[in-house]
Short mmCIF file of C-alpha atoms and ligand atoms in Angstrom, two decimals:
data_model
loop_
_atom_site.label_atom_id
_atom_site.label_comp_id
_atom_site.label_asym_id
_atom_site.label_seq_id
_atom_site.Cartn_x
_atom_site.Cartn_y
_atom_site.Cartn_z
CA MET A 22 218.68 161.66 89.34
CA SER A 23 217.32 161.56 85.70
CA GLU A 24 219.72 161.88 82.72
CA SER A 25 218.46 164.23 79.88
CA ALA A 26 217.06 162.95 77.04
CA PRO A 27 219.44 162.41 73.88
CA PRO A 28 219.01 165.48 71.50
CA LEU A 29 216.55 164.63 68.47
CA ARG A 30 217.97 164.16 65.19
CA ASN A 31 216.40 165.26 61.90
CA LEU A 32 216.18 161.99 59.27
CA ARG A 33 215.85 164.17 56.25
CA ALA A 34 218.58 166.79 57.62
CA GLY A 35 221.57 165.11 55.80
CA PRO A 36 224.36 163.33 57.66
CA ALA A 37 224.19 163.44 61.40
CA THR A 38 226.64 165.14 63.77
CA PRO A 39 228.11 162.69 66.03
CA ASP A 40 226.65 161.52 68.96
CA PRO A 41 228.48 163.28 71.97
CA ALA A 42 230.26 160.96 74.54
CA PRO A 43 228.45 159.26 76.88
CA ALA A 44 228.29 161.14 80.16
CA GLN A 45 231.41 159.24 82.64
CA VAL A 46 230.27 160.36 86.10
CA VAL A 47 231.87 158.52 88.74
CA LYS A 48 231.51 160.54 91.66
CA ALA A 49 229.18 163.64 93.21
CA LYS A 50 230.76 167.21 92.53
CA ALA A 51 231.17 168.32 96.13
CA PRO A 52 229.73 171.76 96.76
CA GLU A 53 231.83 175.13 95.87
CA ASN A 54 231.72 176.11 99.55
CA MET A 55 232.83 172.44 101.20
CA ALA A 56 235.99 172.64 103.81
CA VAL A 57 238.90 171.22 101.65
CA ASN A 58 239.40 168.44 104.40
CA LYS A 59 235.78 167.03 104.47
CA VAL A 60 234.08 164.39 101.65
CA LEU A 61 231.34 164.19 100.40
CA CYS A 62 228.94 160.89 100.61
CA ASP A 63 226.37 160.89 98.09
CA ALA A 64 225.28 157.11 99.33
CA CYS A 65 221.98 158.79 100.26
CA PRO A 66 220.42 162.10 100.09
CA VAL A 67 221.29 163.62 103.20
CA LEU A 68 224.74 164.24 101.57
CA CYS A 69 227.23 164.39 105.06
CA GLN A 70 230.42 166.41 104.53
CA ILE A 71 232.84 164.20 106.66
CA SER A 72 236.00 165.50 108.11
CA GLU A 73 238.74 163.50 108.00
CA GLY A 74 238.43 160.25 110.86
CA ARG A 75 235.00 161.38 111.36
CA LEU A 76 231.58 159.40 110.60
CA GLY A 77 228.97 160.42 108.39
CA ALA A 78 225.55 160.63 110.37
CA CYS A 79 224.64 156.64 109.50
CA ASP A 80 228.09 155.71 110.61
CA ARG A 81 228.45 153.33 107.58
CA TRP A 82 230.33 155.77 105.78
CA GLY A 83 233.78 157.62 106.88
CA ASN A 84 236.59 159.89 105.85
CA VAL A 85 239.40 157.71 106.47
CA HIS A 86 242.47 159.62 105.09
CA GLY A 87 240.66 162.07 102.66
CA LYS A 88 238.56 159.14 100.92
CA LEU A 89 234.94 158.59 101.50
CA GLN A 90 234.67 154.79 102.79
CA ARG A 91 232.25 152.08 103.47
CA MET A 92 233.05 151.41 107.33
CA ASP A 93 231.92 147.79 106.61
CA PRO A 94 233.67 145.42 104.31
CA VAL A 95 231.23 143.61 101.87
CA VAL A 96 229.95 140.42 102.73
CA LEU A 97 230.35 137.44 100.92
CA MET A 98 228.74 133.95 101.95
CA THR A 99 230.66 131.03 100.97
CA ARG A 100 228.67 128.05 99.19
CA PRO A 101 226.97 125.33 100.87
CA GLY A 102 229.79 122.52 101.64
CA THR A 103 232.85 124.43 100.08
CA VAL A 104 236.00 124.72 101.83
CA LEU A 105 238.20 127.48 100.31
CA VAL A 106 241.13 126.25 99.70
CA PRO A 107 243.55 126.76 100.69
CA ALA A 108 242.61 127.38 104.59
CA SER A 109 244.16 130.77 104.48
CA PRO A 110 241.72 132.92 102.50
CA GLN A 111 244.22 135.54 101.61
CA GLU A 112 246.59 132.70 99.38
CA TRP A 113 243.31 131.77 97.52
CA ASP A 114 243.55 132.74 93.73
CA GLY A 115 240.45 132.40 92.70
CA GLN A 116 240.89 128.90 90.94
CA LEU A 117 237.89 127.22 91.96
CA LEU A 118 235.98 130.00 90.12
CA HIS A 119 236.70 127.50 86.54
CA GLN A 120 234.32 125.45 88.47
CA ASN A 121 231.24 127.01 90.21
CA ALA A 122 231.59 129.95 92.35
CA PRO A 123 232.27 129.07 95.85
CA VAL A 124 231.24 132.52 97.08
CA PHE A 125 228.26 135.07 96.48
CA VAL A 126 228.49 138.30 97.07
CA SER A 127 225.81 139.97 98.67
CA GLY A 128 224.44 143.56 99.33
CA VAL A 129 225.59 143.82 102.87
CA ALA A 130 227.91 146.57 102.90
CA SER A 131 228.20 146.92 99.73
CA GLY A 132 227.21 150.36 99.18
CA THR A 133 224.35 152.15 97.15
CA THR A 134 223.33 153.10 93.92
CA TYR A 135 222.03 156.52 95.30
CA PRO A 136 221.80 159.16 93.24
CA ASP A 137 220.87 156.52 90.95
CA TYR A 138 222.84 157.77 88.25
CA LYS A 139 225.63 155.26 88.84
CA PRO A 140 225.99 151.50 88.26
CA ALA A 141 225.28 149.14 91.04
CA PRO A 142 228.80 149.29 93.66
CA PHE A 143 229.25 145.57 92.73
CA ILE A 144 228.46 143.83 89.33
CA VAL A 145 229.89 140.44 89.65
CA ALA A 146 230.83 137.72 87.07
CA SER A 147 230.61 134.24 88.19
CA ARG A 148 230.75 130.69 86.62
CA GLN A 149 227.94 127.81 87.57
CA GLN A 150 227.74 124.76 86.17
CA GLY A 151 229.66 126.24 82.82
CA VAL A 152 227.59 129.19 82.19
CA ASP A 153 228.52 132.64 82.49
CA MET A 154 226.32 134.19 85.54
CA VAL A 155 225.98 138.29 86.65
CA THR A 156 225.41 139.16 90.09
CA VAL A 157 224.37 142.97 90.71
CA VAL A 158 224.72 143.96 94.57
CA THR A 159 223.79 146.93 96.11
CA GLU A 160 222.45 148.29 99.27
CA SER A 161 219.02 149.87 98.58
CA ILE A 162 217.73 153.17 100.28
CA PHE A 163 213.79 152.09 101.04
CA SER A 164 211.57 154.84 101.87
CA TYR A 165 208.59 152.86 100.42
CA CYS A 166 208.87 149.56 103.08
CA SER A 167 207.11 147.98 106.10
CA PHE A 168 207.42 145.07 108.26
CA LYS A 169 204.41 142.34 108.49
CA ILE A 170 204.78 140.60 111.89
CA LYS A 171 202.96 137.12 112.40
CA ILE A 172 202.14 136.47 115.90
CA ASP A 173 201.26 132.96 116.43
CA THR A 174 198.75 133.23 118.93
CA ASP A 175 194.95 133.23 120.28
CA ARG A 176 195.63 135.93 122.77
CA TYR A 177 193.71 139.09 122.17
CA LEU A 178 196.19 141.70 120.94
CA GLY A 179 193.88 144.71 120.09
CA PRO A 180 191.32 145.73 117.63
CA GLU A 181 192.14 145.27 114.06
CA GLN A 182 192.94 148.61 112.57
CA ALA A 183 194.10 149.43 116.12
CA THR A 184 197.55 151.86 116.42
CA VAL A 185 200.66 150.35 117.42
CA ARG A 186 202.84 152.39 119.34
CA PHE A 187 206.68 151.94 119.61
CA ALA A 188 208.20 154.33 122.14
CA GLY A 189 205.12 156.07 122.15
CA GLU A 190 204.88 156.90 118.48
CA ALA A 191 202.31 155.00 116.11
CA VAL A 192 204.60 153.03 113.89
CA GLY A 193 201.79 150.83 112.58
CA HIS A 194 198.11 149.16 113.01
CA VAL A 195 197.04 145.64 113.91
CA THR A 196 195.57 143.99 110.68
CA THR A 197 193.72 141.19 109.81
CA ILE A 198 193.52 137.51 112.08
CA GLU A 199 195.15 134.54 109.87
CA TYR A 200 194.50 131.24 111.37
CA GLY A 201 195.72 130.68 114.67
CA SER A 202 198.14 134.05 113.89
CA GLN A 203 197.37 137.61 114.39
CA PHE A 204 199.31 139.91 111.99
CA LEU A 205 200.67 143.73 112.56
CA SER A 206 201.54 145.65 109.63
CA LEU A 207 204.53 148.14 111.06
CA GLY A 208 206.84 151.04 109.52
CA GLY A 209 205.93 151.72 106.00
CA VAL A 210 206.11 155.56 104.35
CA HIS A 211 203.08 156.78 105.98
CA HIS A 212 204.69 156.49 109.07
CA LEU A 213 208.68 157.49 107.89
CA THR A 214 207.73 160.72 106.11
CA GLY A 215 204.06 161.35 107.05
CA GLY A 216 203.98 162.39 110.76
CA SER A 217 206.14 164.28 113.06
CA ARG A 218 210.02 164.17 112.82
CA ARG A 219 210.14 161.53 116.04
CA GLU A 220 207.43 159.22 114.48
CA GLY A 221 209.55 159.10 111.62
CA ARG A 222 212.53 158.31 113.89
CA MET A 223 211.20 156.22 115.79
CA THR A 224 209.69 154.26 112.76
CA CYS A 225 212.95 153.94 111.12
CA GLU A 226 214.45 152.50 114.37
CA LEU A 227 211.92 150.21 115.16
CA MET A 228 212.02 148.81 111.62
CA GLU A 229 216.04 148.36 111.57
CA ARG A 230 215.60 146.57 114.95
CA LEU A 231 213.25 144.23 113.54
CA GLY A 232 215.01 143.52 110.16
CA ASN A 233 218.12 142.37 112.21
CA GLN A 234 216.11 140.26 114.75
CA GLN A 235 216.16 142.36 117.58
CA PRO A 236 213.54 142.31 120.24
CA VAL A 237 211.33 145.29 120.35
CA ASP A 238 208.53 146.37 122.78
CA LEU A 239 205.29 147.38 121.50
CA VAL A 240 201.77 149.00 122.50
CA ILE A 241 198.38 148.31 120.68
CA GLU A 242 195.88 150.92 121.53
CA ASP A 243 192.86 149.51 123.65
CA GLY A 244 194.82 146.00 123.81
CA ALA A 245 197.95 144.30 124.56
CA SER A 246 201.57 144.96 125.42
CA LEU A 247 203.74 142.56 123.28
CA ARG A 248 207.31 141.74 122.86
CA VAL A 249 208.03 140.55 119.37
CA GLN A 250 212.09 139.49 117.94
CA ALA A 251 212.16 137.59 114.95
CA GLY A 252 211.98 133.75 115.40
CA LYS A 253 211.14 133.88 119.11
CA ALA A 254 208.13 133.06 120.87
CA PRO A 255 206.16 136.54 121.61
CA VAL A 256 205.33 138.11 124.93
CA VAL A 257 202.15 139.25 125.35
CA ASN A 258 201.43 141.28 128.53
CA GLY A 259 204.85 139.96 130.22
CA VAL A 260 203.55 136.39 129.55
CA GLU A 261 205.68 134.37 127.23
CA GLU A 262 203.36 132.37 124.60
CA GLN A 263 203.62 128.98 124.06
CA ARG A 264 201.61 127.10 122.03
CA MET A 265 199.63 128.01 118.55
CA ARG A 266 196.11 126.88 118.76
CA VAL A 267 195.13 123.22 116.73
CA GLY A 268 192.38 125.37 114.87
CA CYS A 269 189.74 126.96 115.91
CA GLY A 270 186.94 125.34 118.16
CA SER A 271 185.03 123.94 115.07
CA ALA A 272 188.16 122.46 113.53
CA ALA A 273 189.08 120.35 116.72
CA ILE A 274 185.50 119.43 117.15
CA GLY A 275 186.12 117.77 113.67
CA ILE A 276 189.81 116.50 114.54
CA PHE A 277 188.90 114.93 117.94
CA ALA A 278 185.21 113.85 117.88
CA ARG A 279 185.76 110.42 117.09
CA GLN A 280 188.61 110.24 120.24
CA TRP A 281 186.20 111.47 122.45
CA PHE A 282 183.31 109.21 121.66
CA GLY A 283 182.00 107.28 124.49
CA HIS A 284 184.08 109.14 126.78
CA ALA A 285 181.74 112.16 126.68
CA ASP A 286 178.12 113.45 126.29
CA GLU A 287 179.05 116.54 125.27
CA VAL A 288 182.39 118.59 124.20
CA VAL A 289 182.57 122.37 124.10
CA VAL A 290 185.65 123.75 122.75
CA VAL A 291 185.67 127.62 123.73
CA ASP A 292 187.35 129.68 121.02
CA ASP A 293 187.20 133.39 120.50
CA HIS A 294 185.92 133.03 116.76
CA ILE A 295 184.31 129.83 116.50
CA THR A 296 183.20 127.98 119.57
CA GLY A 297 182.48 123.93 118.77
CA VAL A 298 179.71 121.97 120.56
CA LEU A 299 180.02 118.30 119.51
CA SER A 300 176.90 117.31 120.12
CA GLU A 301 175.50 119.87 117.44
CA HIS A 302 178.25 119.60 115.02
CA GLN A 303 177.86 117.85 111.86
CA ALA A 304 180.77 115.66 113.54
CA GLY A 305 178.64 114.41 116.48
CA LYS A 306 175.93 113.68 113.78
CA CYS A 307 177.92 111.54 112.21
CA LEU A 308 178.72 109.77 115.29
CA ASP A 309 175.05 109.49 116.09
CA MET A 310 175.44 111.48 119.33
CA PRO A 311 172.06 111.99 120.71
CA PRO A 312 171.35 116.24 121.84
CA THR A 313 172.09 117.10 125.22
CA GLY A 314 170.24 120.10 125.71
CA ILE A 315 172.80 122.28 126.00
CA ARG A 316 172.38 126.13 125.46
CA ILE A 317 175.42 128.21 124.34
CA ARG A 318 175.26 131.94 124.53
CA GLY A 319 176.99 134.24 121.27
CA ARG A 320 175.52 133.61 117.96
CA LYS A 321 174.58 130.26 116.35
CA SER A 322 176.40 130.45 112.88
CA THR A 323 175.77 126.72 111.50
CA PRO A 324 174.97 123.55 113.67
CA GLY A 325 177.63 123.54 116.91
CA ARG A 326 179.53 126.38 115.63
CA TYR A 327 178.77 129.35 117.44
CA PHE A 328 180.50 133.13 116.93
CA GLN A 329 180.83 135.77 119.49
CA VAL A 330 180.31 133.50 122.78
CA ALA A 331 182.22 136.28 124.84
CA LYS A 332 184.62 139.08 124.58
CA PRO A 333 188.29 138.63 123.13
CA GLY A 334 190.89 138.31 125.57
CA THR A 335 193.93 136.68 127.17
CA GLY A 336 191.84 133.56 128.63
CA TRP A 337 190.01 130.39 127.87
CA GLY A 338 190.62 129.94 123.51
CA GLY A 339 191.48 133.70 122.81
CA THR A 340 188.72 134.96 125.07
CA ASP A 341 188.09 137.02 128.55
CA ILE A 342 186.80 134.24 130.35
CA ASP A 343 188.55 132.74 133.36
CA ASP A 344 185.44 130.36 134.18
CA PRO A 345 184.07 128.62 130.85
CA LEU A 346 180.76 127.84 132.13
CA VAL A 347 179.72 131.32 131.69
CA ILE A 348 179.14 130.51 128.09
CA ILE A 349 176.53 128.07 128.85
CA GLU A 350 173.49 129.49 129.07
CA GLY A 351 171.40 126.53 130.64
CA TRP A 352 170.33 123.09 129.69
CA ASP A 353 167.02 122.27 128.30
CA PRO A 354 165.30 120.43 130.80
CA LYS A 355 163.56 118.07 128.60
CA VAL A 356 166.61 116.64 127.05
CA ALA A 357 169.38 117.07 129.21
CA ARG A 358 169.95 114.46 132.64
CA PRO A 359 172.03 114.18 135.76
CA GLY A 360 175.18 112.60 135.27
CA LEU A 361 175.60 113.65 131.58
CA ARG A 362 179.32 114.20 131.21
CA LEU A 363 180.75 117.42 129.74
CA LEU A 364 184.47 118.35 128.63
CA MET A 365 184.96 121.99 128.33
CA VAL A 366 188.28 122.86 126.63
CA SER A 367 190.40 125.83 124.81
CA THR A 368 191.92 125.54 120.96
CA THR A 369 195.39 124.97 122.62
CA GLY A 370 194.27 122.47 125.37
CA GLU A 371 196.00 124.99 127.89
CA HIS A 372 192.72 125.11 129.64
CA ALA A 373 190.31 122.21 129.89
CA GLN A 374 188.07 120.91 132.74
CA TYR A 375 185.68 118.30 133.12
CA TYR A 376 182.10 118.07 134.65
CA VAL A 377 179.22 116.01 135.87
CA LEU A 378 175.76 117.31 136.03
CA ASP A 379 174.05 117.02 139.41
CA GLU A 380 170.37 116.56 140.11
CA ALA A 381 169.51 119.57 139.66
CA LEU A 382 171.34 120.12 136.25
CA LEU A 383 174.45 122.45 137.17
CA ALA A 384 177.49 121.61 136.24
CA ARG A 385 180.09 120.33 138.70
CA ALA A 386 183.95 120.04 138.36
CA VAL A 387 185.06 116.55 138.68
CA PRO A 388 188.67 114.94 138.08
CA MET A 389 188.77 114.40 134.48
CA PRO A 390 189.14 110.47 133.33
CA ALA A 391 192.21 109.31 131.97
CA PRO A 392 191.05 108.84 128.20
CA LEU A 393 189.75 112.55 127.86
CA GLN A 394 193.07 113.59 129.45
CA ALA A 395 195.02 111.88 127.03
CA VAL A 396 193.10 113.58 124.04
CA VAL A 397 193.08 117.17 126.22
CA ASP A 398 197.07 116.15 125.84
CA ARG A 399 197.05 115.31 122.10
CA ILE A 400 195.17 118.69 121.60
CA GLY A 401 198.74 120.51 123.19
CA GLU A 402 200.96 117.74 120.99
CA ASN A 403 199.39 119.29 117.84
CA CYS A 404 199.88 122.71 118.71
CA GLU A 405 203.31 124.16 117.05
CA PRO A 406 205.22 126.32 118.91
CA SER A 407 204.21 129.65 119.04
CA LEU A 408 206.45 132.12 117.19
CA VAL A 409 206.97 135.57 115.61
CA THR A 410 207.63 136.06 111.73
CA VAL A 411 209.19 139.20 110.46
CA LEU A 412 208.73 139.66 106.82
CA PHE A 413 210.16 142.78 105.34
CA VAL A 414 208.59 144.29 102.34
CA GLY A 415 210.28 146.74 100.23
CA GLY A 416 209.63 148.25 96.91
CA ALA A 417 212.41 147.93 94.70
CA GLY A 418 211.15 148.53 91.42
CA GLY A 419 212.23 152.27 91.64
CA SER A 420 215.46 154.23 91.09
CA LEU A 421 217.82 151.31 91.85
CA ARG A 422 217.08 149.39 88.62
CA ALA A 423 219.30 152.01 86.97
CA GLY A 424 222.41 150.56 89.06
CA VAL A 425 221.08 147.56 86.88
CA THR A 426 220.41 148.35 83.77
CA GLU A 427 219.92 151.79 81.51
CA ASN A 428 216.35 150.44 80.57
CA PRO A 429 214.88 149.74 84.10
CA ILE A 430 211.42 148.29 82.58
CA LEU A 431 213.90 145.36 81.31
CA LEU A 432 214.66 144.24 84.19
CA THR A 433 211.21 144.40 85.64
CA ARG A 434 210.18 141.93 82.93
CA SER A 435 213.22 139.86 83.32
CA ILE A 436 212.59 139.18 86.81
CA LYS A 437 208.39 138.34 85.92
CA ASP A 438 209.47 136.44 83.21
CA LEU A 439 212.09 134.38 86.09
CA LEU A 440 215.31 135.26 84.24
CA THR A 441 216.49 137.03 86.90
CA ARG A 442 216.79 135.87 90.78
CA VAL A 443 216.05 138.43 93.13
CA THR A 444 217.92 137.79 96.63
CA CYS A 445 218.08 139.87 99.74
CA ALA A 446 221.45 138.74 101.44
CA GLY A 447 220.96 135.38 100.01
CA ALA A 448 217.87 134.95 101.33
CA PRO A 449 214.99 134.38 98.74
CA ALA A 450 212.61 136.71 98.06
CA TYR A 451 209.29 136.18 97.16
CA ILE A 452 208.14 138.92 94.46
CA TRP A 453 204.43 140.13 94.69
CA PRO A 454 202.59 139.90 91.38
CA GLY A 455 201.54 142.72 89.43
CA GLY A 456 203.69 146.13 88.82
CA GLY A 457 206.90 146.82 89.92
CA ILE A 458 209.53 144.79 92.10
CA THR A 459 207.91 144.17 95.53
CA VAL A 460 210.20 142.17 97.49
CA MET A 461 209.43 140.35 100.65
CA VAL A 462 211.54 138.31 102.98
CA ASP A 463 211.82 136.53 106.11
CA VAL A 464 214.19 138.20 107.78
CA THR A 465 215.18 135.08 109.94
CA ARG A 466 216.74 134.06 106.25
CA MET A 467 219.03 136.82 106.20
CA PRO A 468 222.11 137.20 108.73
CA ALA A 469 221.96 139.11 111.29
CA GLY A 470 223.03 142.88 110.97
CA SER A 471 221.76 143.10 107.58
CA PHE A 472 219.65 146.11 107.64
CA GLY A 473 220.77 149.44 108.55
CA SER A 474 219.36 153.16 108.00
CA VAL A 475 219.80 156.59 107.19
CA PRO A 476 218.25 159.86 108.45
CA THR A 477 216.41 160.92 105.89
CA PRO A 478 214.90 158.45 107.33
CA ALA A 479 214.80 155.43 105.30
CA ILE A 480 215.54 151.55 105.59
CA VAL A 481 219.02 150.29 103.76
CA ALA A 482 218.67 146.57 102.95
CA PRO A 483 220.47 144.43 100.93
CA ILE A 484 219.45 143.36 97.77
CA GLU A 485 221.13 140.91 94.69
CA PHE A 486 220.14 140.17 91.10
CA THR A 487 221.06 137.07 89.60
CA MET A 488 220.92 136.52 85.97
CA ARG A 489 222.70 134.42 83.14
CA ARG A 490 225.28 136.85 81.71
CA LEU A 491 223.76 136.66 78.17
CA ASP A 492 220.36 137.88 79.63
CA TYR A 493 221.98 140.38 81.54
CA GLU A 494 223.31 142.16 78.17
CA ARG A 495 219.79 141.67 76.71
CA LEU A 496 218.14 143.87 79.29
CA GLY A 497 220.99 146.78 78.55
CA GLY A 498 222.91 146.19 81.84
CA HIS A 499 226.23 147.93 82.32
CA THR A 500 228.42 145.21 81.11
CA ASP A 501 231.57 147.45 81.04
CA ARG A 502 231.38 147.56 84.97
CA ILE A 503 231.63 143.77 85.19
CA ARG A 504 233.69 142.88 87.16
CA ARG A 505 235.43 138.89 88.02
CA LEU A 506 235.04 137.26 91.43
CA GLU A 507 238.62 136.93 91.58
CA ASP A 508 239.03 140.55 91.37
CA VAL A 509 236.29 141.23 93.98
CA TRP A 510 238.44 138.56 96.25
CA ALA A 511 241.57 140.29 95.60
CA THR A 512 241.01 143.84 95.53
CA ASP A 513 238.06 144.71 97.93
CA PRO A 514 237.88 144.52 101.74
CA HIS A 515 235.47 141.84 102.82
CA ARG A 516 234.11 139.39 105.30
CA VAL A 517 233.03 136.00 104.61
CA ILE A 518 230.51 133.97 106.36
CA PRO A 519 228.97 131.03 105.88
CA TRP A 520 225.50 130.49 103.72
CA ILE A 521 222.09 130.71 105.67
CA PRO A 522 221.27 126.83 105.97
CA HIS A 523 217.82 126.07 103.90
CA ASN A 524 218.22 129.02 101.71
CA PRO A 525 218.61 127.83 97.84
CA TRP A 526 222.11 128.89 96.16
CA PRO A 527 221.54 131.89 94.09
CA LEU A 528 223.20 130.88 91.48
CA GLU A 529 221.53 127.52 90.63
CA SER A 530 219.93 127.27 87.34
CA LEU A 531 217.03 130.03 87.32
CA ARG A 532 214.55 128.27 85.20
S1 SF4 B 607 223.69 159.62 106.30
FE1 SF4 B 607 223.68 158.98 103.82
S2 SF4 B 607 225.25 160.78 103.58
FE2 SF4 B 607 225.71 160.79 105.16
S3 SF4 B 607 227.15 159.00 105.60
FE3 SF4 B 607 225.15 157.81 105.56
S4 SF4 B 607 224.76 157.01 103.85
FE4 SF4 B 607 226.24 158.84 103.64
#
């Protein structure tokens, strides 16, 4: 909702009439035909009319004895190393606030600013090393948000741009592969609002579950079936992934060339993207390795580096092959010789086979010598555990800023100037460069259960803006709504949880 502009004043027309008193709207007016035993929830655009003793459509708000109430208490998080004294928090009078704030008011269950004409539900004053600080706390309703999923695996998940489905509905797509990881982009306003009602509902459910670190089952068109969960190993076609590759085939050649030297005449590192061939590779040249006459299928990129040796799949090195010899077209009889020692290995070391060429220049599998096995094992040792990372990306540069300040652009600038720190349930948020306030946060750094949803459909996520009080005043903040942390503690139902380890304390010096 936008406020109407103040009346223009004619500066030459003599003394101006006094400005009207500023509007003091604290609660939305209920519709005239609403039953008297109901309360109107205006925490999101659904505008539920809730009967006494019942919950609204999202189960987050209810009518308790005729009053609208957020059903979960706001979540406070204790500063690392802080023991709240005395042992019973109910008896604590906030004395520690004279020093450094012992708790941080998070946005989890704090309530929203919707319809964005009202100040944020919590604007909290605290102190940090003698400096007066303010944290503006709210739950934000995000229609423009998505999740970027990083899946550490070489297995083929599906073609780039392929549709990803959840419960049969299109909820996102496969995006680019990065080094050792494959990425999905899930959710977003297109799927939330641009398709059928069911597509929107399923997208919202998927996003809420991903954000709350729960497992979700996905199917990629012309690709794999997946189970992904933040902070856990991905499951591809029913098999739990173990290792993230050490590098591409060419990188593996470079890393281990000297360790293979003298124990094999040729090494081929099989990779869906760049298969490496030691004797041709620059690393082999530096070791004065002679040519072996090997001919590899696929497209030669540069010496010892081959593209497209096979189709992508769930076999050796993210290809579709089970027998690595199929990528060898043959051997040049003028160069190759019987007895030549060949190692073929994948980029994770999960697949490896040692061969010796016979009199007909055919590769015969034989037991692997111990020195080569040690290097294969070292490839595995250098592979990090395969993991799913779930990053929430949301656009916070819109109307929720009105809950912070009367002049929203000043909040945007304050964040870009590093005067205001943005966190999501205390987790540090990366702010994308350029316009707006596009936040990105790792959901495993947030308390489990931080995300909610409303049936518009949209995602509800906590967000906090922390700055010096002086800076809050300068950006036109709602200073008349600032409350002392002691008062929040004393009067607002709350739940105290520990700080998430490794997250920086948001009240620490901002610059
Ligand atoms: S769906 Fe929206 S209006 Fe209904 S109870 Fe939830 S937040 Fe309130």
